[in-house]
mmCIF file of C-alpha atoms in Angstrom:
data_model
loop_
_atom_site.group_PDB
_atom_site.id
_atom_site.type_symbol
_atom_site.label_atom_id
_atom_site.label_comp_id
_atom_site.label_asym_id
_atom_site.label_seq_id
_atom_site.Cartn_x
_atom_site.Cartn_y
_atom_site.Cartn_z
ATOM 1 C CA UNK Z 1 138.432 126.289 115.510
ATOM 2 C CA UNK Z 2 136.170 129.255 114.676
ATOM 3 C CA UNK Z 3 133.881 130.528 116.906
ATOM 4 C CA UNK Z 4 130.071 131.050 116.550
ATOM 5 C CA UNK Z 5 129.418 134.212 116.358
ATOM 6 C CA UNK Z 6 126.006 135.996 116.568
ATOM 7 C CA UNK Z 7 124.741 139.347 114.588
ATOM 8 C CA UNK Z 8 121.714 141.569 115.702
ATOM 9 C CA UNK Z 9 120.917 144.017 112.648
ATOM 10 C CA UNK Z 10 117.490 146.043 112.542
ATOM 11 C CA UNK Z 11 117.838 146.982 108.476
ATOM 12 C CA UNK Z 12 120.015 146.565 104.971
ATOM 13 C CA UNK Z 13 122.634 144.752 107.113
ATOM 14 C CA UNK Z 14 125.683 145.785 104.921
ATOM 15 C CA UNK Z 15 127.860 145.495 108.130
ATOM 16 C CA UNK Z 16 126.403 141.675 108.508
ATOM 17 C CA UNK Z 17 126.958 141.153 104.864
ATOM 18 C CA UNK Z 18 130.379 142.058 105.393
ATOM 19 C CA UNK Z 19 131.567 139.868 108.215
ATOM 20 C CA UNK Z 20 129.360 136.880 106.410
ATOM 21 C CA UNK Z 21 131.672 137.065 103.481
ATOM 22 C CA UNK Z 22 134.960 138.003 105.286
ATOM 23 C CA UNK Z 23 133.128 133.907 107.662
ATOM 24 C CA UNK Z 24 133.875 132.484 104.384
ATOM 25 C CA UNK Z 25 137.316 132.346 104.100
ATOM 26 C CA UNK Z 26 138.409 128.795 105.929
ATOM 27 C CA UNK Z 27 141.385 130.929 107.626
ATOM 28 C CA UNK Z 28 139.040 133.525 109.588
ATOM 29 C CA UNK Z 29 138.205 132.652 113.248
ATOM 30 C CA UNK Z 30 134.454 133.625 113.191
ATOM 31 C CA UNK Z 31 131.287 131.715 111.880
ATOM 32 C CA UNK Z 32 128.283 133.040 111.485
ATOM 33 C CA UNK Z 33 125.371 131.380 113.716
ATOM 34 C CA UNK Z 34 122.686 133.293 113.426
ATOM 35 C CA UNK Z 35 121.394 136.450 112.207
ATOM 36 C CA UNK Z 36 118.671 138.054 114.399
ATOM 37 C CA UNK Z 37 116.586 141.502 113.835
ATOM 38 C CA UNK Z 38 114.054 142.985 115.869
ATOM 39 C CA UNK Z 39 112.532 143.764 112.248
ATOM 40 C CA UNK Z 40 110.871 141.177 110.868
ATOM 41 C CA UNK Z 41 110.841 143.238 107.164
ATOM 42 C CA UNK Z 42 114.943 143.604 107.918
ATOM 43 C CA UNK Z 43 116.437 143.228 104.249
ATOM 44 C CA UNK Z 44 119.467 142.020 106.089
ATOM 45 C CA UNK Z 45 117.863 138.922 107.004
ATOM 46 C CA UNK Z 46 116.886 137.807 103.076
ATOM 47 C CA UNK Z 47 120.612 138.532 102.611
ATOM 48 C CA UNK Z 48 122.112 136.486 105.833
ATOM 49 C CA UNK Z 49 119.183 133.649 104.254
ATOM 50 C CA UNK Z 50 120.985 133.469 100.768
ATOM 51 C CA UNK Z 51 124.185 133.070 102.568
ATOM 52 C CA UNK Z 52 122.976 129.818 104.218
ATOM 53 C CA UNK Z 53 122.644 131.973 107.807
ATOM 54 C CA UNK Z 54 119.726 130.572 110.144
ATOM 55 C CA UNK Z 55 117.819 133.856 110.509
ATOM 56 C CA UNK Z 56 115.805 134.878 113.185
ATOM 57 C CA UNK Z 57 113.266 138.137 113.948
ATOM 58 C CA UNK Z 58 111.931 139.039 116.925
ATOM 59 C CA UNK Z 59 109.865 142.026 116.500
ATOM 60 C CA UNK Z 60 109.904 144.344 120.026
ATOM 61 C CA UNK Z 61 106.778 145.372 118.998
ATOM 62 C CA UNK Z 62 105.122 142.049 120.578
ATOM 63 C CA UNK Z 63 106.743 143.005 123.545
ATOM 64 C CA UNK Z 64 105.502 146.290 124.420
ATOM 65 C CA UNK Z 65 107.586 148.076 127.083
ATOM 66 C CA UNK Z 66 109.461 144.863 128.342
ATOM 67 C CA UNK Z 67 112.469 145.504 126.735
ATOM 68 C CA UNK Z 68 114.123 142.939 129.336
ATOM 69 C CA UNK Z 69 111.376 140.541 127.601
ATOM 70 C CA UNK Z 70 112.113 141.048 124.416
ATOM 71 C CA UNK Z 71 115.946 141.157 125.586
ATOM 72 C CA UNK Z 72 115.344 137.733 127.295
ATOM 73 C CA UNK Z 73 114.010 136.227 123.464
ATOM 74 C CA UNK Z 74 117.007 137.613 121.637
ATOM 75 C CA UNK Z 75 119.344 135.776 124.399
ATOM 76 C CA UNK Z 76 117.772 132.461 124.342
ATOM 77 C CA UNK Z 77 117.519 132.644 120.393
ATOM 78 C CA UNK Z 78 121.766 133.743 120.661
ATOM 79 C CA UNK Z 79 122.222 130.290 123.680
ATOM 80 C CA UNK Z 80 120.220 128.124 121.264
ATOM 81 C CA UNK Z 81 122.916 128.875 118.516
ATOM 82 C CA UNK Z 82 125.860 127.779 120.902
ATOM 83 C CA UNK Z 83 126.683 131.569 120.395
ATOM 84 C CA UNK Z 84 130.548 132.861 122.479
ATOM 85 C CA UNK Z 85 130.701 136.355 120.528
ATOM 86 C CA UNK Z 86 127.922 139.036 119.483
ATOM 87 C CA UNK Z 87 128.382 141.730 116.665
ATOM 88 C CA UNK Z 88 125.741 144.639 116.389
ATOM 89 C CA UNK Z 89 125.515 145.720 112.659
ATOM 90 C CA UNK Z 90 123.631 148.428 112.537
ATOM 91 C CA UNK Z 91 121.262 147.309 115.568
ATOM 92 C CA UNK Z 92 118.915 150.612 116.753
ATOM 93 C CA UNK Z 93 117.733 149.483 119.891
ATOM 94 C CA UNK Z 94 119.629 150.400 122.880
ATOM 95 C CA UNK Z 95 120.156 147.549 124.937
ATOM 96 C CA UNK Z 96 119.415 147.409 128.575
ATOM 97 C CA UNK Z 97 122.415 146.332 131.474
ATOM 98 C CA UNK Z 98 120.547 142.169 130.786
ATOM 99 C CA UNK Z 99 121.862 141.815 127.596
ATOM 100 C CA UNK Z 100 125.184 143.449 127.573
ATOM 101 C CA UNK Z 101 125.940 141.802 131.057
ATOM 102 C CA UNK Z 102 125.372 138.743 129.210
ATOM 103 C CA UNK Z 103 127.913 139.260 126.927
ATOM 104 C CA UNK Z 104 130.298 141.342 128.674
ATOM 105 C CA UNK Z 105 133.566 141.727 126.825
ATOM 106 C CA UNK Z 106 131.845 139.745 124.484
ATOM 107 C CA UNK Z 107 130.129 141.981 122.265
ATOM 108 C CA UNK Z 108 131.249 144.493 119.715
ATOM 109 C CA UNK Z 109 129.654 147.158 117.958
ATOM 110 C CA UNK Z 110 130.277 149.450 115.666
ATOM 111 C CA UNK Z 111 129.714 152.916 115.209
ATOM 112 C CA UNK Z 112 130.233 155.823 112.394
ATOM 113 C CA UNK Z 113 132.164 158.484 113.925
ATOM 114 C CA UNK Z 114 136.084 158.973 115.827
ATOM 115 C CA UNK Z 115 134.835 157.896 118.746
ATOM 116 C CA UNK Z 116 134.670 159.506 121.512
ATOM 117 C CA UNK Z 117 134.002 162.103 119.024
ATOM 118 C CA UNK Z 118 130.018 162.413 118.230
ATOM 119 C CA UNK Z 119 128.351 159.761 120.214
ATOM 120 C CA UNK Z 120 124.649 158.746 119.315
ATOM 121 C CA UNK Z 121 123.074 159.242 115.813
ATOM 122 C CA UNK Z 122 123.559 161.790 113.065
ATOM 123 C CA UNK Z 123 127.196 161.606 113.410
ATOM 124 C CA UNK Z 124 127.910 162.425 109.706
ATOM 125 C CA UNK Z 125 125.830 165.538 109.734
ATOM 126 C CA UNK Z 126 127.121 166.696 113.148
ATOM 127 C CA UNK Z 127 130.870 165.909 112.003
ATOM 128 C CA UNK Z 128 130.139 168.073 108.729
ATOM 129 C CA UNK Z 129 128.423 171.153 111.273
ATOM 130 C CA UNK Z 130 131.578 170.928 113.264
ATOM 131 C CA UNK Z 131 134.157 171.551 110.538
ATOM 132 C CA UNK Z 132 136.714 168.594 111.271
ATOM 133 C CA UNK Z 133 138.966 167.709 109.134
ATOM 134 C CA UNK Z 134 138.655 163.771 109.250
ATOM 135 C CA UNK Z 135 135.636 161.615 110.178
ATOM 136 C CA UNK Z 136 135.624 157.650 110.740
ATOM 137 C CA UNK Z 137 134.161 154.776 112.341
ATOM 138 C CA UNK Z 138 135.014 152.709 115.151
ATOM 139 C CA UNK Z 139 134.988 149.422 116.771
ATOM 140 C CA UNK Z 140 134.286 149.245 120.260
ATOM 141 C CA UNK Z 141 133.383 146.596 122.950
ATOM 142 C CA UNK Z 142 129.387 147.463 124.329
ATOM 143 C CA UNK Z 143 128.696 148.246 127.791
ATOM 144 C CA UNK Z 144 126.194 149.811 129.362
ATOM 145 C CA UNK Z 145 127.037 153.369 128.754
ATOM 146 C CA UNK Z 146 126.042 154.083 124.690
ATOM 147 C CA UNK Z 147 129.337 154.071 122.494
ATOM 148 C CA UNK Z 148 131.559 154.717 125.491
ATOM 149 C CA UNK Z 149 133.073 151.321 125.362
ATOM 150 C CA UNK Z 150 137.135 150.318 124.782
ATOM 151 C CA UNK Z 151 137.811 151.046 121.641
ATOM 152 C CA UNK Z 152 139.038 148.050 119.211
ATOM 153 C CA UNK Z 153 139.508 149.929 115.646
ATOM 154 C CA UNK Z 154 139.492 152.731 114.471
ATOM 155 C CA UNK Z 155 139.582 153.742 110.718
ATOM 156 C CA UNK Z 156 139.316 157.710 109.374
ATOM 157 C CA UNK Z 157 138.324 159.495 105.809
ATOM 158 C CA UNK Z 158 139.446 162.639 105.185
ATOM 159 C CA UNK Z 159 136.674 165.210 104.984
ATOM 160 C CA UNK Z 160 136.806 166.587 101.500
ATOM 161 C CA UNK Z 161 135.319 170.500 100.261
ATOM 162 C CA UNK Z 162 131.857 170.021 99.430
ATOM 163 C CA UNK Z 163 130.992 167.248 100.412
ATOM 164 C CA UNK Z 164 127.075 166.214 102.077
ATOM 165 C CA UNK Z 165 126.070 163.969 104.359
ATOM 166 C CA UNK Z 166 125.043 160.988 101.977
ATOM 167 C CA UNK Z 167 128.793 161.690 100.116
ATOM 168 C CA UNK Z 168 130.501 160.961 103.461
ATOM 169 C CA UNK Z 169 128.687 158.369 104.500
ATOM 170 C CA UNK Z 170 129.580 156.378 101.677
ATOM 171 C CA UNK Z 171 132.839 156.960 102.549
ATOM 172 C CA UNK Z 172 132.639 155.791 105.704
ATOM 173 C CA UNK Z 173 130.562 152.722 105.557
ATOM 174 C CA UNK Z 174 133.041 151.772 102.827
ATOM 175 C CA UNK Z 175 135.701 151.660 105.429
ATOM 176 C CA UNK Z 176 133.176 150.230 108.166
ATOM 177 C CA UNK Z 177 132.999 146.597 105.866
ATOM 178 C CA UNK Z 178 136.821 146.737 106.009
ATOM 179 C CA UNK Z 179 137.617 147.481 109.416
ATOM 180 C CA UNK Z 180 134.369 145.605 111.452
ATOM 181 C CA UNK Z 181 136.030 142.144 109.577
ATOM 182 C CA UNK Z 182 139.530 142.917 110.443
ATOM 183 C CA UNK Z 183 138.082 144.188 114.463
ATOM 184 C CA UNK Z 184 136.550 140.748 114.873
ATOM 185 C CA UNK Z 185 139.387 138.629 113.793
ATOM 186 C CA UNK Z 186 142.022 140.817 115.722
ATOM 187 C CA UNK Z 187 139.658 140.317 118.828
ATOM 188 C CA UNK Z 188 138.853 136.432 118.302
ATOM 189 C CA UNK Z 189 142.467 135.581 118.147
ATOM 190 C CA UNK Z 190 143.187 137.740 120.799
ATOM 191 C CA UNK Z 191 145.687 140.305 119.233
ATOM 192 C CA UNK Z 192 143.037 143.044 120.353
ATOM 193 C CA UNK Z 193 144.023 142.639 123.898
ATOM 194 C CA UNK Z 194 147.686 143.556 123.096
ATOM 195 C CA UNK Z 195 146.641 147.199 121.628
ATOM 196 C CA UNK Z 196 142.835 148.065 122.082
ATOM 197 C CA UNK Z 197 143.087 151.724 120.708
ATOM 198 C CA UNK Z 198 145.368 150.861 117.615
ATOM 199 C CA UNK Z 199 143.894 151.162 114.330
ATOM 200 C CA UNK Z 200 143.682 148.310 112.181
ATOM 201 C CA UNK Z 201 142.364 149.606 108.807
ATOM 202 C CA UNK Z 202 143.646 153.289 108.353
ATOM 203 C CA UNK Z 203 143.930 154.935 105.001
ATOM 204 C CA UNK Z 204 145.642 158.151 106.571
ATOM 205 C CA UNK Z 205 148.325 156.938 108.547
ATOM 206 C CA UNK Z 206 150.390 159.868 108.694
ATOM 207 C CA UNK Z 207 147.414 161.782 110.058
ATOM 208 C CA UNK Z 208 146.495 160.139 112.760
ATOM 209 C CA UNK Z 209 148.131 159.867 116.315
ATOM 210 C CA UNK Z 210 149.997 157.217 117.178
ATOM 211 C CA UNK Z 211 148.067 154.815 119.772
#
């Protein structure tokens, strides 16, 4: 039986897009329930729409300060979907200890660096400041400290001469639609338990340490 699965995005929602598409396929043990954004002008949420995804925004701006408020909405939009597993696609609101106790183990995220390498935002210009060699994304269960949860996936590009922020990015968002699909799946049928720091998508697997 799949299981209902909930996305928060706050933009383009390429990340959504991905796991809607990867939802498709009778075999994969995710549906998509419902797409929520605190944007109400979201493109992601015209795309999750032509999909045949019940869309919702909630707009923190109505809220003011009360982030647990506006928290509190977003949960009881996710409980009137029947929703057991929550992705963040490119959500940029950090969420406070009600919402991510409510979904403990129970909701992934995922970010665009090597975790615990570069934390936070700007991770593609920081990685290109700091020289490395290869730069990535990850898949990670969210708790309460940001991007310091258990790491699900992992999936690296190599870092190439010359190359700018936007050329990386690409990169690595192109490997973000693979591995956020294969993250969920692994986790939903429970293989993720088995080998939480293992990568699932990696295109440099001689580079990389063994988990």
């Amino acid at each position: 039986m799949k299981r209902r699965v909930g996305i928060l995005i706050s933009g383009r929602g390429s990340n959504m897009v991905a796991l809607a598409d990867a939802a498709r396929d009778p075999a994969y043990p995710a549906e998509i329930a419902v797409v929520i954004s605190n944007d109400p002008t979201a493109a992601g949420l015209a795309l999750a729409e032509a999909r045949g995804i019940a869309t919702r925004a909630i707009p923190h701006r109505h809220f003011g300060r009360d982030r647990a408020a506006h928290e509190a909405a977003i949960d009881a939009a996710l409980a009137a979907e029947e929703v057991e597993v929550v992705c963040l696609a490119g959500y940029m609101r950090l969420l406070t200890p009600f919402l991510v106790g409510r979904y403990a183990g129970r909701m992934l995220n995922i970010h665009p660096s090597l975790l615990p390498a570069f934390p936070g935002l700007e991770t593609h210009a920081r990685a290109l400041a700091a020289g490395v060699k290869f730069h990535g994304c990850t898949v990670h269960l969210v708790t309460e400290a940001m991007d310091e949860g258990p790491i699900l996936a992992q999936a690296a590009v190599p870092v190439r001469p010359g190359d700018d922020e936007a050329a990386l990015a690409e990169r690595v968002l192109a490997e973000e639609h693979v591995l956020y699909a294969a993250a969920l799946a692994r986790f939903l049928t429970g293989d993720a338990g088995r080998a939480p720091t293992a990568a699932l998508h990696n295109p440099l697997p001689d580079t990389l340490p063994a988990p």
